[in-house]
Short mmCIF file of N, CA and C in Angstrom, two decimals:
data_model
loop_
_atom_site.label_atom_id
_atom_site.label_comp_id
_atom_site.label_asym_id
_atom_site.label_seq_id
_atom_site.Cartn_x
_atom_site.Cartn_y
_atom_site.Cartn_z
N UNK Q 1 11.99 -16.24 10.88
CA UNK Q 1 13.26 -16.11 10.18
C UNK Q 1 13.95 -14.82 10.65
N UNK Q 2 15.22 -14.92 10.98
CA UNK Q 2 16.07 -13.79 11.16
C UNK Q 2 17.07 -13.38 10.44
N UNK Q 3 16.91 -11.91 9.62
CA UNK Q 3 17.97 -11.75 8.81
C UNK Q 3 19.06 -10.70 9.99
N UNK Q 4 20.29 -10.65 9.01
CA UNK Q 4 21.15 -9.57 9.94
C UNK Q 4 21.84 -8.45 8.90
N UNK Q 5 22.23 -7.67 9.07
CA UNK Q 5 22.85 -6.95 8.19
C UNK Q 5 23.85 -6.18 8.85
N UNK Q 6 24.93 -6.27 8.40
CA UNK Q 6 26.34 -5.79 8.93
C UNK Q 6 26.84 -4.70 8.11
N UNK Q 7 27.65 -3.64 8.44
CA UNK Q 7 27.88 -2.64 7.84
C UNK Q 7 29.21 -2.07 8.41
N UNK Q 8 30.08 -1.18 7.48
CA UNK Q 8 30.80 -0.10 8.48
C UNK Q 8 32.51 -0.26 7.84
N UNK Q 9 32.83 -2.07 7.68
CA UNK Q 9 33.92 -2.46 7.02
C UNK Q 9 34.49 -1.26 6.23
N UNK Q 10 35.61 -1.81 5.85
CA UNK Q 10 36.91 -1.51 4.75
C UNK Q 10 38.34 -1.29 4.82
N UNK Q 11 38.74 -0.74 4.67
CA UNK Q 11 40.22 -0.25 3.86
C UNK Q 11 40.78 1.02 4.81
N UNK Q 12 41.82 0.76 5.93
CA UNK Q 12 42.29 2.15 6.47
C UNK Q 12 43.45 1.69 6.88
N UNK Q 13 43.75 3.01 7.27
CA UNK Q 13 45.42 2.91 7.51
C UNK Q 13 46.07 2.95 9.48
N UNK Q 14 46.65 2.32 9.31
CA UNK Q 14 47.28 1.96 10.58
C UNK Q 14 47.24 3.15 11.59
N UNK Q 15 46.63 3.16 12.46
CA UNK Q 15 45.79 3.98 13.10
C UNK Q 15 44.76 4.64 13.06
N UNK Q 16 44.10 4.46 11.91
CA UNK Q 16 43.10 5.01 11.82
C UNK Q 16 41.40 4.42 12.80
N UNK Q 17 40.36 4.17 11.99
CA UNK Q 17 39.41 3.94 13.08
C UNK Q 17 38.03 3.27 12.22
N UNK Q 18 37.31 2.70 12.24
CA UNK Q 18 36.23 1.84 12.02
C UNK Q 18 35.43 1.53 12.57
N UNK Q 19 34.05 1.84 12.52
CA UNK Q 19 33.07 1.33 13.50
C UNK Q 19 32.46 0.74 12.37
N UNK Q 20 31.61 -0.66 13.21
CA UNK Q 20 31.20 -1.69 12.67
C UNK Q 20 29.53 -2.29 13.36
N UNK Q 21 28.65 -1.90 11.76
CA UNK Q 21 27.64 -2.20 12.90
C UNK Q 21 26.80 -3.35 12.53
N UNK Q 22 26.20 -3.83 12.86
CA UNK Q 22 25.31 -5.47 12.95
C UNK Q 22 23.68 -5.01 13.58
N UNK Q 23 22.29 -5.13 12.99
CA UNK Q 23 21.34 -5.70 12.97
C UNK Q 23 20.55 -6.33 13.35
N UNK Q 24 20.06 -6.85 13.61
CA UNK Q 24 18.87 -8.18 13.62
C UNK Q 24 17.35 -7.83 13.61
N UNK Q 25 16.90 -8.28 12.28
CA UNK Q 25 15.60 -7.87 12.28
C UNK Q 25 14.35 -9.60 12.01
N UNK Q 26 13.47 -9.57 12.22
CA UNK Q 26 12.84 -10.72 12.27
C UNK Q 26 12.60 -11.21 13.43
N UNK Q 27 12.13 -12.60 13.39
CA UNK Q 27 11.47 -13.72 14.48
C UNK Q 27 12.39 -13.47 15.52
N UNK Q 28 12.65 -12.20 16.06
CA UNK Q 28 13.54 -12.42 17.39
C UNK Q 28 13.17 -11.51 18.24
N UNK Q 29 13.27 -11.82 19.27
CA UNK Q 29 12.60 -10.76 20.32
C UNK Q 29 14.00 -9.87 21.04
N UNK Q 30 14.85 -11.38 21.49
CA UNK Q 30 15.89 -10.24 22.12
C UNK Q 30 16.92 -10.96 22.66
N UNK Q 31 17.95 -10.50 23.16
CA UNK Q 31 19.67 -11.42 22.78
C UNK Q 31 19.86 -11.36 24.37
N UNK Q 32 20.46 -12.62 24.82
CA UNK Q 32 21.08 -12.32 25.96
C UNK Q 32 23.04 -11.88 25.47
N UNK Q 33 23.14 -12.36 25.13
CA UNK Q 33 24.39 -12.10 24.99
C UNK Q 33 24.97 -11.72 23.23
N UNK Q 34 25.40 -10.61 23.13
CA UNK Q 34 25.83 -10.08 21.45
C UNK Q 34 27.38 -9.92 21.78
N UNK Q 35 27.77 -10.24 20.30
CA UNK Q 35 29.56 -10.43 20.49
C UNK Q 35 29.85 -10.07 18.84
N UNK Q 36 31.26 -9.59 18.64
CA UNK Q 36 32.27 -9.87 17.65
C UNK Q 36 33.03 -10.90 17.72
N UNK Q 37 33.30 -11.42 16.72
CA UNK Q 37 34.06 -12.35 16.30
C UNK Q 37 35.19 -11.95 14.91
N UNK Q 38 36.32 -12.65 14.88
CA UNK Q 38 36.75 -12.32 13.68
C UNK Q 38 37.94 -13.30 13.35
N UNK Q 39 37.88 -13.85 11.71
CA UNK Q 39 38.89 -14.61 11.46
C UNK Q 39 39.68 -14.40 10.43
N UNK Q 40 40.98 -14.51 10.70
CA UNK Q 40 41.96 -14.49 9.02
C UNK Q 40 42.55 -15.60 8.90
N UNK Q 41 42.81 -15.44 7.56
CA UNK Q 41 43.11 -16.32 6.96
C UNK Q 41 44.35 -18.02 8.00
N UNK Q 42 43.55 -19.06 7.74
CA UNK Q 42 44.22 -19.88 8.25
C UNK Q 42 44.34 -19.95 9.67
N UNK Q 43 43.44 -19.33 10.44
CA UNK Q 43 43.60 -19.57 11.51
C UNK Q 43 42.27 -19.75 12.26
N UNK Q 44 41.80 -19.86 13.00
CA UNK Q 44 39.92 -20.20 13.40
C UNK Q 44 39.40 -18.62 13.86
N UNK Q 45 38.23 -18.45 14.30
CA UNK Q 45 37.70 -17.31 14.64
C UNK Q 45 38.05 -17.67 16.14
N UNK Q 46 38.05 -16.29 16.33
CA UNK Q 46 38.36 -15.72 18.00
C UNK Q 46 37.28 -14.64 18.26
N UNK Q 47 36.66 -14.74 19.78
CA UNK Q 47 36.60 -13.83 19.82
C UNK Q 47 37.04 -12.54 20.36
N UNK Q 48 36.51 -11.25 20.03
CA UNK Q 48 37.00 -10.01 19.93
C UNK Q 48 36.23 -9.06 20.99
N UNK Q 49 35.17 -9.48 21.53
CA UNK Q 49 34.12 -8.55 22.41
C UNK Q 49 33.04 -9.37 22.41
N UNK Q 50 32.64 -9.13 23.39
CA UNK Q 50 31.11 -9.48 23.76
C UNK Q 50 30.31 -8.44 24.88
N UNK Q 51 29.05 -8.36 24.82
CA UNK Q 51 28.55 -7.37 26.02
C UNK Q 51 27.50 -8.14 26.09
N UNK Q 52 27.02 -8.48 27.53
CA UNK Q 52 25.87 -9.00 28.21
C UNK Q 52 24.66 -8.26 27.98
N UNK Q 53 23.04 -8.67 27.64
CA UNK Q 53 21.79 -7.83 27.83
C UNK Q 53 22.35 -6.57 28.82
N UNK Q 54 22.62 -6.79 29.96
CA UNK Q 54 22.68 -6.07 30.98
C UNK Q 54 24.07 -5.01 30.65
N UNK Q 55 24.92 -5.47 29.77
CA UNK Q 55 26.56 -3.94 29.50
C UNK Q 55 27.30 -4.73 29.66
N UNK Q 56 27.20 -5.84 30.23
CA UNK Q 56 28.47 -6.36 31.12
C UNK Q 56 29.84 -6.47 29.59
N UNK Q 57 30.88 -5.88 29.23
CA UNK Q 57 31.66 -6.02 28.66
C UNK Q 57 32.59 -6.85 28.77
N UNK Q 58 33.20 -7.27 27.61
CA UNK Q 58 34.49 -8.85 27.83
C UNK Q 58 35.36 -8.28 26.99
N UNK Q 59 36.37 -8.36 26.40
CA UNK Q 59 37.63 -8.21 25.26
C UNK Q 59 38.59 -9.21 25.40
N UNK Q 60 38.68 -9.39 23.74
CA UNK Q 60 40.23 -10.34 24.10
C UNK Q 60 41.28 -9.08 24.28
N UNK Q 61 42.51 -9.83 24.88
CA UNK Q 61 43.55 -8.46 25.20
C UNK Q 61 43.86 -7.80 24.00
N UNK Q 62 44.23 -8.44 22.74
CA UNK Q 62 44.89 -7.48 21.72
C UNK Q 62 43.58 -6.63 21.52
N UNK Q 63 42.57 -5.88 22.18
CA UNK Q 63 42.05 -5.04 21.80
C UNK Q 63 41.47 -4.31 22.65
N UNK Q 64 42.08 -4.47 23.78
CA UNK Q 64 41.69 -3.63 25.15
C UNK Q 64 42.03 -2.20 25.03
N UNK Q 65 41.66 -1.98 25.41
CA UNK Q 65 41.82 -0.12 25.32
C UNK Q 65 41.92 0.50 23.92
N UNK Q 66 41.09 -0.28 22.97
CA UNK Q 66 41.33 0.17 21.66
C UNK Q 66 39.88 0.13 20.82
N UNK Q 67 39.43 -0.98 21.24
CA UNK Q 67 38.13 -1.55 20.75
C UNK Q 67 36.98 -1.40 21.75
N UNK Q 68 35.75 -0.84 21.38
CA UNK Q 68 34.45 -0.60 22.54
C UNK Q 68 33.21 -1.48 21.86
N UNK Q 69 32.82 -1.97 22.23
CA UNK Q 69 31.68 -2.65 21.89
C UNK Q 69 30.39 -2.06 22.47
N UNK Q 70 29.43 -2.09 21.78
CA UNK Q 70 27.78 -1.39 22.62
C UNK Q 70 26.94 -2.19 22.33
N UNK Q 71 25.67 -2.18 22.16
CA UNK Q 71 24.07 -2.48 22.23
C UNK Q 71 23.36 -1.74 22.24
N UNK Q 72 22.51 -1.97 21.32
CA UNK Q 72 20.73 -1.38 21.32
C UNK Q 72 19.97 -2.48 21.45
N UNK Q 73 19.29 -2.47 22.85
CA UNK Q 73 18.52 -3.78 22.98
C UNK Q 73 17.12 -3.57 21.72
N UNK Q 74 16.76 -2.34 21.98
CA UNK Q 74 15.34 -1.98 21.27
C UNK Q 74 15.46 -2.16 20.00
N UNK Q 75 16.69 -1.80 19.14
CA UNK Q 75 17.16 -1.82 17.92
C UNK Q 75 17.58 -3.27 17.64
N UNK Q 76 18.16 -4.39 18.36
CA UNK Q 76 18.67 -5.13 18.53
C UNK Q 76 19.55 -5.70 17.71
N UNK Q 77 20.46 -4.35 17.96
CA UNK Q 77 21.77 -3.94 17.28
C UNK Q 77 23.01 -4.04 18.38
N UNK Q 78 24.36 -4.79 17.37
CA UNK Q 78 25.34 -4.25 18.23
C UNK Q 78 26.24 -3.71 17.36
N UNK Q 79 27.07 -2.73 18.18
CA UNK Q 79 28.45 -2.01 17.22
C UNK Q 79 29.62 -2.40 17.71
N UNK Q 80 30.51 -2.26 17.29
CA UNK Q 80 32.38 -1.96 17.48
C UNK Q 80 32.72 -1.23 16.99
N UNK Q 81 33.51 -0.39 17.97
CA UNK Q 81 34.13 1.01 17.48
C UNK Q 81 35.58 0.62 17.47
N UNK Q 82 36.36 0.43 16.24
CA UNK Q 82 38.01 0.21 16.21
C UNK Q 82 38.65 1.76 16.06
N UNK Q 83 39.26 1.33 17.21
CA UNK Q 83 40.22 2.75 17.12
C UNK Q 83 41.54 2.18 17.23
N UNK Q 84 42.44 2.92 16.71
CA UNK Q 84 44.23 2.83 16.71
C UNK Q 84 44.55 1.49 15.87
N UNK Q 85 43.88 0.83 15.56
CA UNK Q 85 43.43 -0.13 14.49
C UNK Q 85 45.55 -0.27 14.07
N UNK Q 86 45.47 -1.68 13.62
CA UNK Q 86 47.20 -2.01 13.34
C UNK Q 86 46.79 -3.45 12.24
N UNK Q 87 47.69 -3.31 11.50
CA UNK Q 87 47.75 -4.15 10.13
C UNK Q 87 47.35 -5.72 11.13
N UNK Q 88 47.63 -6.44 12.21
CA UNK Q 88 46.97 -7.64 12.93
C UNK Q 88 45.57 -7.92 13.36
N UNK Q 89 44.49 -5.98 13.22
CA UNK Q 89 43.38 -6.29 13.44
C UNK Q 89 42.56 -6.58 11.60
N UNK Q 90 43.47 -6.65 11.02
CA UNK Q 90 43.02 -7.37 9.43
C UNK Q 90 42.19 -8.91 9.72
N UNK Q 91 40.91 -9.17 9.56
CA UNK Q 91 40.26 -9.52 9.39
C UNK Q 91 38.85 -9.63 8.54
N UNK Q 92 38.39 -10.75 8.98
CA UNK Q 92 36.62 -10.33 8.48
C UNK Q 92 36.28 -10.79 9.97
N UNK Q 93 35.14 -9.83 10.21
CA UNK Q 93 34.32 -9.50 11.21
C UNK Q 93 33.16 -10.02 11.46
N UNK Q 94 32.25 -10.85 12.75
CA UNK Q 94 31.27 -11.14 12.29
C UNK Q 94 30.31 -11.60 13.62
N UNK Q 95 29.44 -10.73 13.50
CA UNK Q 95 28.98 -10.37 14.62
C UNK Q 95 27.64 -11.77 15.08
N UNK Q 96 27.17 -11.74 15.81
CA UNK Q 96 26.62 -12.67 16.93
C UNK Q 96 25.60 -12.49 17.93
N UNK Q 97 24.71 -12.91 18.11
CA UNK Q 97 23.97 -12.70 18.75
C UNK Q 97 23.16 -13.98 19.33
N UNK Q 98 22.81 -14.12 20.72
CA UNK Q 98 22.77 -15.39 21.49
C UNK Q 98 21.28 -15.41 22.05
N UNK Q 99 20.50 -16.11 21.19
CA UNK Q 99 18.76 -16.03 22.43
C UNK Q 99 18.60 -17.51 22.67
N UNK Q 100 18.70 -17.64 24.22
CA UNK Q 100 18.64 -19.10 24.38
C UNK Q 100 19.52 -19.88 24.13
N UNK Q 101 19.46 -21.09 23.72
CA UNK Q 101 20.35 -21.92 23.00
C UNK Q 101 21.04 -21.90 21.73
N UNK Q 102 20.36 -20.49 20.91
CA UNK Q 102 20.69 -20.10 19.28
C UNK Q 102 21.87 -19.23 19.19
N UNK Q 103 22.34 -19.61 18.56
CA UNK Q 103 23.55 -18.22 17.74
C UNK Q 103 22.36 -18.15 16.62
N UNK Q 104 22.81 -16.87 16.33
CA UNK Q 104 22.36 -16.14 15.15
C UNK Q 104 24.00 -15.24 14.55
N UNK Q 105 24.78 -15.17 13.15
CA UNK Q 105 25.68 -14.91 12.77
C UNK Q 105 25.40 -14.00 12.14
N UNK Q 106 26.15 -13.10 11.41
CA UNK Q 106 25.88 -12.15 10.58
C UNK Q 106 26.70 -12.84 9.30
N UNK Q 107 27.11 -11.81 8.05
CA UNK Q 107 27.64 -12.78 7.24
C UNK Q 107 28.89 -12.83 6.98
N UNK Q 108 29.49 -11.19 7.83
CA UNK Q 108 31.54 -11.09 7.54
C UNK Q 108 31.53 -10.30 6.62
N UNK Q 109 32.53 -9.01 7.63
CA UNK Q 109 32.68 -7.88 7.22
C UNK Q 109 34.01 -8.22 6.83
N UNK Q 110 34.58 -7.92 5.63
CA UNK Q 110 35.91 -7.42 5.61
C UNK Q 110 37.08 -5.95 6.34
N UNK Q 111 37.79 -6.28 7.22
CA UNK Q 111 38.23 -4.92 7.46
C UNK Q 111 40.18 -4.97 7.35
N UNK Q 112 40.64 -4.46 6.27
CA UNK Q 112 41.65 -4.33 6.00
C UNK Q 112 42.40 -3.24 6.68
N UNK Q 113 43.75 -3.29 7.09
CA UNK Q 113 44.58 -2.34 7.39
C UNK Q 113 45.40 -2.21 7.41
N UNK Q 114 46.17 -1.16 6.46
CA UNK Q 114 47.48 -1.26 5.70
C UNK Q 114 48.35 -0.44 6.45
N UNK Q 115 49.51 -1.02 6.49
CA UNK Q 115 50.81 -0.86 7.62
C UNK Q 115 51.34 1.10 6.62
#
C-alpha cells in the first residue's frame, strides 16, 4: 500500500510564492517519472511539470520561468516551487508519481491567489 502526503498549499497574494511538497511512503521502491498536475473548477486537469528519475524537466508554458519542479529519489519526494504566482495559477494541486504502468496521486492541495 502507498500512502502520499502533500503539503505547502494556501492563500497568497499575486506575486507572492508557494512551494508545494508531495511524499510517498510505502510498497514503493521508486518513480520513473513524478509530475504536478492541477485543476479548477470546470475545466479537466492539466499538467503543470513533470521531471524524469534522471532531472529531465517539462512545463506547461503558463509557468515557465516561474514554476521549478525537483525530486528526492531517496525521499521519494517531489516539490514545486511557485514563484510570481497570478490569480490563473488558482487551483488544487496534485502531485503524481509513475512506477511502471501505475500512477500513484496524491489527494489536492488547494492553492488560492488573490488579485
Amino acid at each position: 500500500q502507498v500512502h502520499v502526503v502533500e503539503s505547502g498549499g494556501g492563500l497568497v497574494q499575486a506575486g507572492g510564492s508557494l512551494r508545494l511538497s508531495c511524499r510517498f511512503t510505502g510498497d514503493i521502491f521508486s518513480f520513473e517519472d513524478m509530475a504536478w498536475y492541477r485543476r479548477t473548477p470546470g475545466h479537466d486537469r492539466e499538467m503543470v511539470a513533470t521531471i524524469s528519475e534522471g532531472g529531465r524537466e517539462n512545463y506547461e508554458d503558463a509557468v515557465k520561468g516561474r514554476f521549478t519542479i525537483s525530486r528526492d529519489n531517496a525521499e521519494r519526494s517531489v516539490t514545486l516551487q511557485m514563484n510570481s504566482l497570478k490569480p490563473e495559477d488558482t487551483a488544487v494541486y496534485t502531485c503524481n508519481g509513475r512506477s511502471g504502468y501505475i500512477m500513484f496521486w496524491g489527494q489536492g492541495i488547494q492553492v488560492t491567489v488573490s488579485s
